Coordinates of C-alpha atoms and ligand atoms in Angstrom, one line a residue:
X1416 CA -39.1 -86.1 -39.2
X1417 CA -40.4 -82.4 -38.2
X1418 CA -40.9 -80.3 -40.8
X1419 CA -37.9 -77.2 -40.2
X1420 CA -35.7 -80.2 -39.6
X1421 CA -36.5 -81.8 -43.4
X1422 CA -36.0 -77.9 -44.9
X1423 CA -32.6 -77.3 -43.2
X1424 CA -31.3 -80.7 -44.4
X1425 CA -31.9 -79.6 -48.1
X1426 CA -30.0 -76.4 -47.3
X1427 CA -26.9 -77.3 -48.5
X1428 CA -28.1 -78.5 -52.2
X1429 CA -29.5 -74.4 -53.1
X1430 CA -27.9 -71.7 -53.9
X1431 CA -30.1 -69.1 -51.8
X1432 CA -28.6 -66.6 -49.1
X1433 CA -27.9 -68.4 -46.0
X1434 CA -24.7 -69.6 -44.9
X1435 CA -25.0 -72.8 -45.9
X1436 CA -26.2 -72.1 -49.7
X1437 CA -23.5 -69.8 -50.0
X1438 CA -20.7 -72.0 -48.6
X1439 CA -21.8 -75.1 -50.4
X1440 CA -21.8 -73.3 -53.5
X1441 CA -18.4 -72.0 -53.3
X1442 CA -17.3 -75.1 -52.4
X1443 CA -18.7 -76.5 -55.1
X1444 CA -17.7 -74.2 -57.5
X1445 CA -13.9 -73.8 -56.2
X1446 CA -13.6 -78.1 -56.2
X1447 CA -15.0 -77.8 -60.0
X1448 CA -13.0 -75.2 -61.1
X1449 CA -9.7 -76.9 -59.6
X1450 CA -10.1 -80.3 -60.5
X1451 CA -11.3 -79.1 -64.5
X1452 CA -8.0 -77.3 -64.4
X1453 CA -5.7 -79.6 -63.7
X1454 CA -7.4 -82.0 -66.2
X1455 CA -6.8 -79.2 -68.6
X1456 CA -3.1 -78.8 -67.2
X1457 CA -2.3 -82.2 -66.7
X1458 CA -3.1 -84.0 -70.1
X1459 CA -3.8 -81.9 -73.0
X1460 CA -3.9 -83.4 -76.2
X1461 CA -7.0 -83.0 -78.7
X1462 CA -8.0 -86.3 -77.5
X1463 CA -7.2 -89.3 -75.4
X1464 CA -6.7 -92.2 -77.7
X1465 CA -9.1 -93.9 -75.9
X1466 CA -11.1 -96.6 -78.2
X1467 CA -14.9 -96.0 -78.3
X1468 CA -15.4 -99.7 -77.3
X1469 CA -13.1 -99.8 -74.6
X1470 CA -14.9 -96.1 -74.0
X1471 CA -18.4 -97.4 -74.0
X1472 CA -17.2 -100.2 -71.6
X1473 CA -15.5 -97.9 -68.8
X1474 CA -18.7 -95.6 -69.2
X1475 CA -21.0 -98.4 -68.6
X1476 CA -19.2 -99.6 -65.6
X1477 CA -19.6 -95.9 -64.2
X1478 CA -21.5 -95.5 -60.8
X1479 CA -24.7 -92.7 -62.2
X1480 CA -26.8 -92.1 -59.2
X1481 CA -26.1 -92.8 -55.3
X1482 CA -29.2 -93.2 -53.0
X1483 CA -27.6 -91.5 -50.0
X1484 CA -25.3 -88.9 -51.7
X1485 CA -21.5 -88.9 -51.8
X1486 CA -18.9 -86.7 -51.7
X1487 CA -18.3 -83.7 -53.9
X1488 CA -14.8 -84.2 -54.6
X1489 CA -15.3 -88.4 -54.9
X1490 CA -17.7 -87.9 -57.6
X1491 CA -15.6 -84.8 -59.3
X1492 CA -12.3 -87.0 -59.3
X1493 CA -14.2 -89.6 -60.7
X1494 CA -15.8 -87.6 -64.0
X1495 CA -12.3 -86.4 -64.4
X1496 CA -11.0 -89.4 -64.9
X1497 CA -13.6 -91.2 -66.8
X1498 CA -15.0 -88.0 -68.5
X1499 CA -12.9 -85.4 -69.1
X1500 CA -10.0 -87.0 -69.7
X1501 CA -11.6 -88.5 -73.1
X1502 CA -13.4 -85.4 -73.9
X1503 CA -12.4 -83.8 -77.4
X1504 CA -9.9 -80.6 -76.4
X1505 CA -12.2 -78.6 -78.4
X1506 CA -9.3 -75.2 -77.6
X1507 CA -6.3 -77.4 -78.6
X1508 CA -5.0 -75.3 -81.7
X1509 CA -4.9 -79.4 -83.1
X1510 CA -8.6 -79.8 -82.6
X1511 CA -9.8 -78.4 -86.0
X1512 CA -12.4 -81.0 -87.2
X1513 CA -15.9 -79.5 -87.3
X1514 CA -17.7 -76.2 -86.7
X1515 CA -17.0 -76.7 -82.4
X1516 CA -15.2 -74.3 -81.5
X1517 CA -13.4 -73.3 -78.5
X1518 CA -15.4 -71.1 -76.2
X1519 CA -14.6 -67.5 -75.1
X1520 CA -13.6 -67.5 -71.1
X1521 CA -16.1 -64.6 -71.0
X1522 CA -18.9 -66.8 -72.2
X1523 CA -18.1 -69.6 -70.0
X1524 CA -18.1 -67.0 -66.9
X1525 CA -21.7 -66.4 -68.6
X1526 CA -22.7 -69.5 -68.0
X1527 CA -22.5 -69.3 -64.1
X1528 CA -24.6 -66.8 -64.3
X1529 CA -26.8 -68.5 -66.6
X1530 CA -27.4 -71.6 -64.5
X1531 CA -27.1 -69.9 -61.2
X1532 CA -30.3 -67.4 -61.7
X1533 CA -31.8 -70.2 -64.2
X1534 CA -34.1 -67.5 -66.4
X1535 CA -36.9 -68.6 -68.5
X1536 CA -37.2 -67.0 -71.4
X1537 CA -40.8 -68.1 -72.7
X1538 CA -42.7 -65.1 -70.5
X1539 CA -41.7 -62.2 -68.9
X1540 CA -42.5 -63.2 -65.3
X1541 CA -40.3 -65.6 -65.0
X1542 CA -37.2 -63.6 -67.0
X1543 CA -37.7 -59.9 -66.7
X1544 CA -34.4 -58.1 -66.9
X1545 CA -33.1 -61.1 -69.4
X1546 CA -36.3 -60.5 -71.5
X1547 CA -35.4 -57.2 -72.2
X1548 CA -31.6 -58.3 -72.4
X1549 CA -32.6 -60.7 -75.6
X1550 CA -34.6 -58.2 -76.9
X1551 CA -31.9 -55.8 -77.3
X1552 CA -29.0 -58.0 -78.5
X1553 CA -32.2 -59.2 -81.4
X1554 CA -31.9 -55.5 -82.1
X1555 CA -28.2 -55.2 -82.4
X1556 CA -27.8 -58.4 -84.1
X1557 CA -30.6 -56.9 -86.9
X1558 CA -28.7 -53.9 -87.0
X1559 CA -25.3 -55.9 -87.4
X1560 CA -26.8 -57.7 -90.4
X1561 CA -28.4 -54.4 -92.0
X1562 CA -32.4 -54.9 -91.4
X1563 CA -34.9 -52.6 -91.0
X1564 CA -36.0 -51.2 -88.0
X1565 CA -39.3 -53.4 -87.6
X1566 CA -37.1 -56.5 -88.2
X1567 CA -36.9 -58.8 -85.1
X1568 CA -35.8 -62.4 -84.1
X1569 CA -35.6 -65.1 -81.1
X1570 CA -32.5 -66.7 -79.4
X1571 CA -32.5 -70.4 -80.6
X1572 CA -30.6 -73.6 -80.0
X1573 CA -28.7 -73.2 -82.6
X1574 CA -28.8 -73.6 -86.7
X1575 CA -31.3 -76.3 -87.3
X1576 CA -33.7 -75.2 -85.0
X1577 CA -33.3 -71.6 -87.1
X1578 CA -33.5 -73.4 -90.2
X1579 CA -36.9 -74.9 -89.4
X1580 CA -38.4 -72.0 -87.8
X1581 CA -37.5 -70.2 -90.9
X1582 CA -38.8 -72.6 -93.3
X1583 CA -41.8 -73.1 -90.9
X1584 CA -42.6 -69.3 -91.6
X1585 CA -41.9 -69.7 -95.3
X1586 CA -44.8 -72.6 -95.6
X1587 CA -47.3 -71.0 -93.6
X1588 CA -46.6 -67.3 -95.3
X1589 CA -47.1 -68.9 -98.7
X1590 CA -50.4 -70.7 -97.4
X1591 CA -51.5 -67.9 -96.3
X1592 CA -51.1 -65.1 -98.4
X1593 CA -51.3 -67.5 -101.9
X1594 CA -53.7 -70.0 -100.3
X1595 CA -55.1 -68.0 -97.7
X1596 CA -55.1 -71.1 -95.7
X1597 CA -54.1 -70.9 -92.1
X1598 CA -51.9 -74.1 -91.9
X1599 CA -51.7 -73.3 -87.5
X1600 CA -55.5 -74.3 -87.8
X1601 CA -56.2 -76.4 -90.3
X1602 CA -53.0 -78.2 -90.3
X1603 CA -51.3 -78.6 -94.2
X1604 CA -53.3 -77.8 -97.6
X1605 CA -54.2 -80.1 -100.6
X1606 CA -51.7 -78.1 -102.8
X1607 CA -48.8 -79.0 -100.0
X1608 CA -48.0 -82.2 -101.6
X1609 CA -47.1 -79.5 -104.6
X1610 CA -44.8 -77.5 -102.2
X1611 CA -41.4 -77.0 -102.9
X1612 CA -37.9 -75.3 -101.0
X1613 CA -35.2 -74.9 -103.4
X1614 CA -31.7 -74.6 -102.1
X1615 CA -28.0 -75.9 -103.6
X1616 CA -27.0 -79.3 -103.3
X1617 CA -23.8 -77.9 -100.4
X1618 CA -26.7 -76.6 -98.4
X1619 CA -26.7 -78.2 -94.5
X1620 CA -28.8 -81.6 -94.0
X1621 CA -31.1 -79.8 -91.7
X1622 CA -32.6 -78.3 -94.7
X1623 CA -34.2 -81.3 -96.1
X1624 CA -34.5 -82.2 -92.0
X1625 CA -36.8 -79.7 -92.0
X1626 CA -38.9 -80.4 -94.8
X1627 CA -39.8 -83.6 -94.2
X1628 CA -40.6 -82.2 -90.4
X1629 CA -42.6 -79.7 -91.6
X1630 CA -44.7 -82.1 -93.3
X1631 CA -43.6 -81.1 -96.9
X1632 CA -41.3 -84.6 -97.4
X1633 CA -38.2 -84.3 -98.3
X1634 CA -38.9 -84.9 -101.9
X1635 CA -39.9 -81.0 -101.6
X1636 CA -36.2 -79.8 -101.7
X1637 CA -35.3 -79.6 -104.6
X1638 CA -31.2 -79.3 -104.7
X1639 CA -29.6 -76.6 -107.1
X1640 CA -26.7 -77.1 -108.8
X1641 CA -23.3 -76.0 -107.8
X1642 CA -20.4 -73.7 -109.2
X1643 CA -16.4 -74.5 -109.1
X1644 CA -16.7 -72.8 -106.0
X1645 CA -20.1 -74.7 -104.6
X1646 CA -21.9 -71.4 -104.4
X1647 CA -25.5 -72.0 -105.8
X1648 CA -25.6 -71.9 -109.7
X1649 CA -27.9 -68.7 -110.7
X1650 CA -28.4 -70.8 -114.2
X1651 CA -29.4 -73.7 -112.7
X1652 CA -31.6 -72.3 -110.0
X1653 CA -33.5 -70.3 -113.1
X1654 CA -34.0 -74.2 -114.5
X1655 CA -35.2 -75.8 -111.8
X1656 CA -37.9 -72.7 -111.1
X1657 CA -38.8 -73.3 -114.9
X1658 CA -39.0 -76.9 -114.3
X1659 CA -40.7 -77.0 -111.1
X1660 CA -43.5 -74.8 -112.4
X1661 CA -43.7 -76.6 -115.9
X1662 CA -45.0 -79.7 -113.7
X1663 CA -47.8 -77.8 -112.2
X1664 CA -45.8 -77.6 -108.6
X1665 CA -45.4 -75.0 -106.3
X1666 CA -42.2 -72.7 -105.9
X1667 CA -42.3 -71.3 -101.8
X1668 CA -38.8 -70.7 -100.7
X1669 CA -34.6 -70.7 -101.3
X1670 CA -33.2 -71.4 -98.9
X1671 CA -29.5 -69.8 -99.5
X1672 CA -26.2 -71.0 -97.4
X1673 CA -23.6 -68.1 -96.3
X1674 CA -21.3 -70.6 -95.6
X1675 CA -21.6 -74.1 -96.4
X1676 CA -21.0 -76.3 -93.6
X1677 CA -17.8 -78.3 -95.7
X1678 CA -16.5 -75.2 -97.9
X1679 CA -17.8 -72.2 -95.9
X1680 CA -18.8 -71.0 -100.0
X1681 CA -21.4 -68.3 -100.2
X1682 CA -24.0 -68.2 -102.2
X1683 CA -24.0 -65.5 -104.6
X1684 CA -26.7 -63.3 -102.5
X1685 CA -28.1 -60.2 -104.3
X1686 CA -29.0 -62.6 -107.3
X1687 CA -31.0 -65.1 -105.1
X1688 CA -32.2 -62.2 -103.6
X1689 CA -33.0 -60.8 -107.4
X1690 CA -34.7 -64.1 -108.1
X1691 CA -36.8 -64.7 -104.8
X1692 CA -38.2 -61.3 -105.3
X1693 CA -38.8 -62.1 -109.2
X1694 CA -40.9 -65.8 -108.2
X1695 CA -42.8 -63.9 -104.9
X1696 CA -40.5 -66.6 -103.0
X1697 CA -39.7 -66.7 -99.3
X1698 CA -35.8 -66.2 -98.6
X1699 CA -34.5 -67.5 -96.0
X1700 CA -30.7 -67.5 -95.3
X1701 CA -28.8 -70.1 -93.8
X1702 CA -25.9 -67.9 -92.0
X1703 CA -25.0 -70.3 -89.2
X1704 CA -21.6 -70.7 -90.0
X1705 CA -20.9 -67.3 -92.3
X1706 CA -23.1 -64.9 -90.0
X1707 CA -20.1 -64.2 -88.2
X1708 CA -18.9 -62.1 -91.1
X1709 CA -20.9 -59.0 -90.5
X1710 CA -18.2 -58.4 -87.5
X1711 CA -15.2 -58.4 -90.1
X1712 CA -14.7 -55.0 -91.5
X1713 CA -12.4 -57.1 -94.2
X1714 CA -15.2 -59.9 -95.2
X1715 CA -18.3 -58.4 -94.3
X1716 CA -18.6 -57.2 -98.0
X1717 CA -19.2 -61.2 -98.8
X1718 CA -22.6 -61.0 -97.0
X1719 CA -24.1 -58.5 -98.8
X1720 CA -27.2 -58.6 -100.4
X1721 CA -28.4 -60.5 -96.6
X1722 CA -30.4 -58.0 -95.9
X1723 CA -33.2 -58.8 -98.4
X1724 CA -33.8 -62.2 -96.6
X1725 CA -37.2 -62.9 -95.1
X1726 CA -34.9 -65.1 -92.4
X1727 CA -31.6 -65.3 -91.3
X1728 CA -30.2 -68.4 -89.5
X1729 CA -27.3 -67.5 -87.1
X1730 CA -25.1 -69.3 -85.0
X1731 CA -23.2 -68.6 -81.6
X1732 CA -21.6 -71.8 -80.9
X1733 CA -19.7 -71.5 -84.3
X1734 CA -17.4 -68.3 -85.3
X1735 CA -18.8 -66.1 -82.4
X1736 CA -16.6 -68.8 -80.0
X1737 CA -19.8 -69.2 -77.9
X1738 CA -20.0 -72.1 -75.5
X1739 CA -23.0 -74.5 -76.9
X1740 CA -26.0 -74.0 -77.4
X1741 CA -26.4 -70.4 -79.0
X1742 CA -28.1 -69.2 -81.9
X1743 CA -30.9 -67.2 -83.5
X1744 CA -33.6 -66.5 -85.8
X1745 CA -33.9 -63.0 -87.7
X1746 CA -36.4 -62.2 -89.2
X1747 CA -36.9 -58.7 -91.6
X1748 CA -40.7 -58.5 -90.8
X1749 CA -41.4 -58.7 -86.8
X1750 CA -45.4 -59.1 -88.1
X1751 CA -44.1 -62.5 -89.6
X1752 CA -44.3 -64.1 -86.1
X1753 CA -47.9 -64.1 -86.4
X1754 CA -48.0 -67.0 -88.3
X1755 CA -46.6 -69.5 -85.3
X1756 CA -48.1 -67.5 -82.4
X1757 CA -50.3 -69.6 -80.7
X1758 CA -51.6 -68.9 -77.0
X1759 CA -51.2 -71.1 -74.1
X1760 CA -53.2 -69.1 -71.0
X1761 CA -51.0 -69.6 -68.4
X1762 CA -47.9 -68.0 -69.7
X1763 CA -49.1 -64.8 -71.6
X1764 CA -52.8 -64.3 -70.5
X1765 CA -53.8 -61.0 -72.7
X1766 CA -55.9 -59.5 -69.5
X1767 CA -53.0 -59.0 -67.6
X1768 CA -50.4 -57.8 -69.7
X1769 CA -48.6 -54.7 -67.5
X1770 CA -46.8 -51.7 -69.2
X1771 CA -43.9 -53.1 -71.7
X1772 CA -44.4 -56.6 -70.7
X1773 CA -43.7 -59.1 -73.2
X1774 CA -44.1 -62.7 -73.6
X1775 CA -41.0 -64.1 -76.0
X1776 CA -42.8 -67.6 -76.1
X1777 CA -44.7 -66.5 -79.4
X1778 CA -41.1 -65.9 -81.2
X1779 CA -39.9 -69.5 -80.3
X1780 CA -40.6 -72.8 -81.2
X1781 CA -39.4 -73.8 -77.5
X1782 CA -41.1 -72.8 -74.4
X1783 CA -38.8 -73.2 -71.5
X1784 CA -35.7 -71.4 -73.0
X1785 CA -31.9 -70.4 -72.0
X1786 CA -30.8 -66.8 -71.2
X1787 CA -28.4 -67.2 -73.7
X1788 CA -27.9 -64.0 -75.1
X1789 CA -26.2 -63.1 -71.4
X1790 CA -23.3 -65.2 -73.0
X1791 CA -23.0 -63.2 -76.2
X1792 CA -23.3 -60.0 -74.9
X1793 CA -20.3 -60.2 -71.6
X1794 CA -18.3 -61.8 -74.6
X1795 CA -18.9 -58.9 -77.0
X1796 CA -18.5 -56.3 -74.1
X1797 CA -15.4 -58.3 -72.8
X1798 CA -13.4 -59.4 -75.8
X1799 CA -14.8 -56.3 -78.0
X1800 CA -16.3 -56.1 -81.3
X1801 CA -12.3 -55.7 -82.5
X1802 CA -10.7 -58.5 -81.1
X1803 CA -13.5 -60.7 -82.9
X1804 CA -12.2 -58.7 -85.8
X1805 CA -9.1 -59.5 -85.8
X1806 CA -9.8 -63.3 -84.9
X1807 CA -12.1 -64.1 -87.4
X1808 CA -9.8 -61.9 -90.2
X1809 CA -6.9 -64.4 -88.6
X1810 CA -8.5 -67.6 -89.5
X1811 CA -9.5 -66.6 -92.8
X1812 CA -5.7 -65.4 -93.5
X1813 CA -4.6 -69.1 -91.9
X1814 CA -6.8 -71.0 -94.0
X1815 CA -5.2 -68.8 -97.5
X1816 CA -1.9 -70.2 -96.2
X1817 CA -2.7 -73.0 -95.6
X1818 CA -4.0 -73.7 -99.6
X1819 CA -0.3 -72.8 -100.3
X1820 CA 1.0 -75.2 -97.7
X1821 CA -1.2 -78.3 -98.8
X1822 CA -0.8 -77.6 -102.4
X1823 CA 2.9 -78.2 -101.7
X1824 CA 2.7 -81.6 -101.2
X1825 CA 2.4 -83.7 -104.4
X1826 CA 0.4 -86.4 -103.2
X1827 CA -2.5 -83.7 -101.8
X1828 CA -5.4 -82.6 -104.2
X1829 CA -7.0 -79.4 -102.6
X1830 CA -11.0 -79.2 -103.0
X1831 CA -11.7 -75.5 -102.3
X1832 CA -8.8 -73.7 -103.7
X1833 CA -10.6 -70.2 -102.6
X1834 CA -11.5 -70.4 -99.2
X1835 CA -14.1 -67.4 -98.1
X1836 CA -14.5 -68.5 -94.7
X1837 CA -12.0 -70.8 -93.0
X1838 CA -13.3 -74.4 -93.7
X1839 CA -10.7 -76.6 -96.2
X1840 CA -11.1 -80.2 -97.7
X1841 CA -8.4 -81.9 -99.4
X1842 CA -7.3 -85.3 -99.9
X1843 CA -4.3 -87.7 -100.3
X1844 CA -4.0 -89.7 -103.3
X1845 CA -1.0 -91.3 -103.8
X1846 CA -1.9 -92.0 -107.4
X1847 CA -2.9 -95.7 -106.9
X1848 CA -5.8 -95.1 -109.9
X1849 CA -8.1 -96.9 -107.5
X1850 CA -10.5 -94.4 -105.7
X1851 CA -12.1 -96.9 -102.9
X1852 CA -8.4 -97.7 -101.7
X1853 CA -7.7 -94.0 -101.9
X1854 CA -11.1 -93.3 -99.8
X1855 CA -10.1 -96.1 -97.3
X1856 CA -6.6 -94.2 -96.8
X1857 CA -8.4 -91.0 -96.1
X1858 CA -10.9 -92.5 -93.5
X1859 CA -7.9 -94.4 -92.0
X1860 CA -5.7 -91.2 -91.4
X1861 CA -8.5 -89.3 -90.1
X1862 CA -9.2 -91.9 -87.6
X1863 CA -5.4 -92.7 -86.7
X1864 CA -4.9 -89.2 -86.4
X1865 CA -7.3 -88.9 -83.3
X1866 CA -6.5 -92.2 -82.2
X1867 CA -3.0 -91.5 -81.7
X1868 CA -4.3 -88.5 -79.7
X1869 CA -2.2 -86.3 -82.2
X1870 CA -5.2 -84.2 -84.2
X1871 CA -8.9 -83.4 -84.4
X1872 CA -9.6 -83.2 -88.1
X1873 CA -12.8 -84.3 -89.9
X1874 CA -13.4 -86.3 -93.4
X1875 CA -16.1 -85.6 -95.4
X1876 CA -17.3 -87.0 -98.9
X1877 CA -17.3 -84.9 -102.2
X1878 CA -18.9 -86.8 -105.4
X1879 CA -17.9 -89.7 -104.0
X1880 CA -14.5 -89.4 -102.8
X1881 CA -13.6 -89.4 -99.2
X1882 CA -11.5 -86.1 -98.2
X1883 CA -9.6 -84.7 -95.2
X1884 CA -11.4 -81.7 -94.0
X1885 CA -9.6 -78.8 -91.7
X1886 CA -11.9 -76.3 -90.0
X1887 CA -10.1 -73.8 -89.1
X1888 CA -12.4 -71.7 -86.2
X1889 CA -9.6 -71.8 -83.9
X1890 CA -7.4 -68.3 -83.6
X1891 CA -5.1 -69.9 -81.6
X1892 CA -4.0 -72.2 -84.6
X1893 CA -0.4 -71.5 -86.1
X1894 CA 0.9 -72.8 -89.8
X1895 CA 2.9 -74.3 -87.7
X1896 CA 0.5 -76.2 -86.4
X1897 CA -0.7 -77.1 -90.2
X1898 CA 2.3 -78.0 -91.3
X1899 CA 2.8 -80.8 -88.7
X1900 CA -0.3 -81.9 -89.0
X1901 CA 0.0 -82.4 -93.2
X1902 CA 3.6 -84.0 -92.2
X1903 CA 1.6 -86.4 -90.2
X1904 CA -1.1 -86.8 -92.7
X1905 CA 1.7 -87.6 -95.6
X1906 CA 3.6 -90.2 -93.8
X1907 CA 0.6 -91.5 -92.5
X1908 CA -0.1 -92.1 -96.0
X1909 CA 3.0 -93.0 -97.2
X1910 CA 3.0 -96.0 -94.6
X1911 CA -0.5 -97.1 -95.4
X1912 CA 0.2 -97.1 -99.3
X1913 CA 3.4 -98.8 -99.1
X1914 CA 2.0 -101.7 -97.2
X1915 CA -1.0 -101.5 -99.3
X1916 CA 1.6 -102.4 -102.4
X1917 CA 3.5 -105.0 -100.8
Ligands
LIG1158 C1 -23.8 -76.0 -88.2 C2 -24.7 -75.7 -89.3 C3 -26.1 -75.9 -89.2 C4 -26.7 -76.6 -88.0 O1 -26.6 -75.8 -86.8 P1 -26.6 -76.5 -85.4 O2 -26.3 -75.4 -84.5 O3 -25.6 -77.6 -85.4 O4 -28.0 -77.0 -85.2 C5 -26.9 -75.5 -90.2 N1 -26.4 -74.9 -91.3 C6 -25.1 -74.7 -91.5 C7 -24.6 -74.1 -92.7 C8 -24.2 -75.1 -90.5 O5 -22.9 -75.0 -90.7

């Protein structure tokens, strides 16, 4: 094979100037964007009904690689068929189980553009305009959530990668300035074992993830008690700092939720703030699922008192309706990246560091990294800062309404009464006196619900008993929708407590 005869044949696989990149893109982009669409069109219910083991079984029979290459359109009909079809319709105003929410059109046009030019953002030479591009949305973000002008932050993948930057910096802050230990050298102190992250027992798993990551254990979180409303109890928090220093151990971070992944409840933010400046404590603030706030003229006043964090954890792919993954990592103090900045030569080699150039692989814990921000910023130009308004102040409203509408039924307990975000759990009981048939009822019409293809809702477990849980991210979502659903839910119930009886 000659050489120029090898590089034509690979032609049509890049997307480059010539004829035949160009074509074979649009072709491959028109045959996508046709066939996804009339998957969409064609069958669109939150989900399939599709078993997983019959699932796993069709999945395994799948053809997954080809040695010669097929057809475009052959291997597109087939992924329709045996993928999308049993995907979960995260836009369907039914599909209302977790935090996935359905992503913005602009975003999802961002994503072309993402792939297509395939930025790096770990140095500037191989990501120069979208450098500059993260940098700025950083800056507007910090501005959005009220931090001082040296503040700064990094893109992320989304909340848990956040969360254990953050509590990353908190361990290596407190060695350093109390220990004056430099944990990126030495690796962790004596007095680590001693180490502890204090946050409420509704804060998200990836908390305690975290922790036992960062080489801390996960005996180090220590979990505060909740209020009525599962915000973080100020009196228990001031215990458990008493407590934890009566034993001789070592007080180095809260870790505070702004929405808690089941209730979206918020924790009571210019007294943690009070208290982490009090103990000399690291705050960081979990705000993956409540960040979203600071676009809400109506709600923004729940997130005050943010602005005193050390760290704020934010998420895209939640309640900004970004396609996944998108996140970040604020942080008040820009200096504070310091403490994971470690050098590799070949990416941001000081001696040749041009006018403005900057390297963004100190800020992450990544190196190869997405151009995300792209997507945020052509949906915040495209939809406007107002239309997120108005979505976001929707949801809230639906999820009020929909308190009235459960609390209707007789045989439905509400958890959360007082929904700040748009997250509600509730639960059937029929009164049988017998809480592990009552659990068993709940799993069962969360699973027939999907099943049947009929709703996406979640289950979670609160002191023991299993609940129904409704997410509401979706501004598409009507009470009409609701009250189907908790018409379905009750005879659902009904059926399953009858037979149970007889
Ligand atoms: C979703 C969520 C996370 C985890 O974020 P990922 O983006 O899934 O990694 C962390 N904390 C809270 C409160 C969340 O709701």
């Amino acid at each position: 094979m000659k050489h120029s005869e090898t590089v034509d044949s690979f032609d049509r696989f890049f997307l480059h100037q010539g004829e035949s990149g160009l074509k074979a893109y649009e072709e491959a982009v028109q045959m996508t964007k046709d066939i996804l669409m009339s998957e969409i069109e064609e069958h669109p219910s939150p989900y399939s009904g599709k078993r997983p083991d019959e699932l796993e079984k069709s999945i395994e029979k799948m053809r997954l690689s080809s040695p010669s290459g097929e057809d475009i359109e052959t291997v597109l009909t087939d992924i329709k068929e045996q993928i999308m079809r049993h995907t979960i319709r995260v836009s369907h105003p039914k599909s209302i189980a977790h935090l996935h929410c359905p992503p913005l059109i602009a975003s999802i046009a961002a994503e072309m553009i993402i792939s297509a030019f395939n930025q790096s953002m770990d140095s500037w030479d191989q990501s120069p305009s979208a450098t500059y591009v993260e940098k700025e949305m950083i800056h507007w973000l910090c501005r959005q959530f009220n931090y001082p002008s040296q503040a700064d932050g990094a893109f992320t993948s989304g909340g848990t990668q956040s969360n254990y930057t953050g509590l990353l910096l908190a361990r290596d802050y407190f060695c350093q300035t109390r220990l004056n230990w430099d944990v990126k050298k030495k690796g962790l102190p004596p007095e680590a074992r001693r180490m502890k992250i204090l946050c409420s027992e509704s804060a998200h798993f990836s908390v305690r993830k975290s922790a036992s990551q960062l080489g801390l254990g996960e005996d180090s979180v220590i979990p505060v008690k909740i209020d009525n409303h599962f915000r973080m109890s100020m009196k228990d928090l001031d215990h458990k700092l008493d407590e934890i220093k009566k034993k001789g151990n070592l007080p180095i971070a809260i870790a505070a939720t702004c929405g808690t992944t089941d209730f979206g409840s918020i924790d009571p933010m210019p007294l943690i703030a009070e208290a982490a400046k009090k103990h000399n404590l690291w705050l960081h603030v979990d705000a993956a699922y409540g960040g979203a706030l600071v676009l809400s003229g109506r709600h923004r006043y729940k997130l005050n008192g943010i602005q005193e964090a050390d760290s704020i954890a934010v998420d895209f792919h939640k309640l900004f309706y970004q396609p996944i993954s998108c996140g970040a990592l604020l942080l008040k103090e820009s200096k504070h990246f310091q403490l994971m900045k470690l050098h590799a030569d070949y990416l941001n080699p000081e001696e040749d560091v041009i006018d403005g150039m900057i390297n963004l692989v100190e800020k992450s814990v990544q190196t190869t990294r997405r151009f995300d921000a792209l997507k945020l910023l052509m949906a915040l130009r495209i939809v406007g800062t107002e239309n997120f308004a108005r979505m976001i102040d929707y949801t809230i409203h639906l999820a009020n309404d929909t308190v009235k509408e459960i609390e209707r039924h007789e045989a439905f307990e509400i958890i959360n009464k007082k929904p700040e975000l748009n997250a509600l759990v509730f639960r059937y009981t029929p009164g049988l006196g017998d809480t592990d048939k009552e659990n068993q009822i709940n799993r069962k019409i969360q699973q027939s619900l999907l099943i049947q293809g009929f709703a996406a809702i979640a289950k979670t477990s609160v002191f023991g008993k299993t609940c129904l849980k409704l997410t509401l991210l979706n501004p598409r979502t009507t009470l009409s929708d609701i009250r189907e659903i908790l018409r379905e839910i009750s005879l659902l119930g009904h059926q399953m407590t009858s037979k149970k009886e007889a």
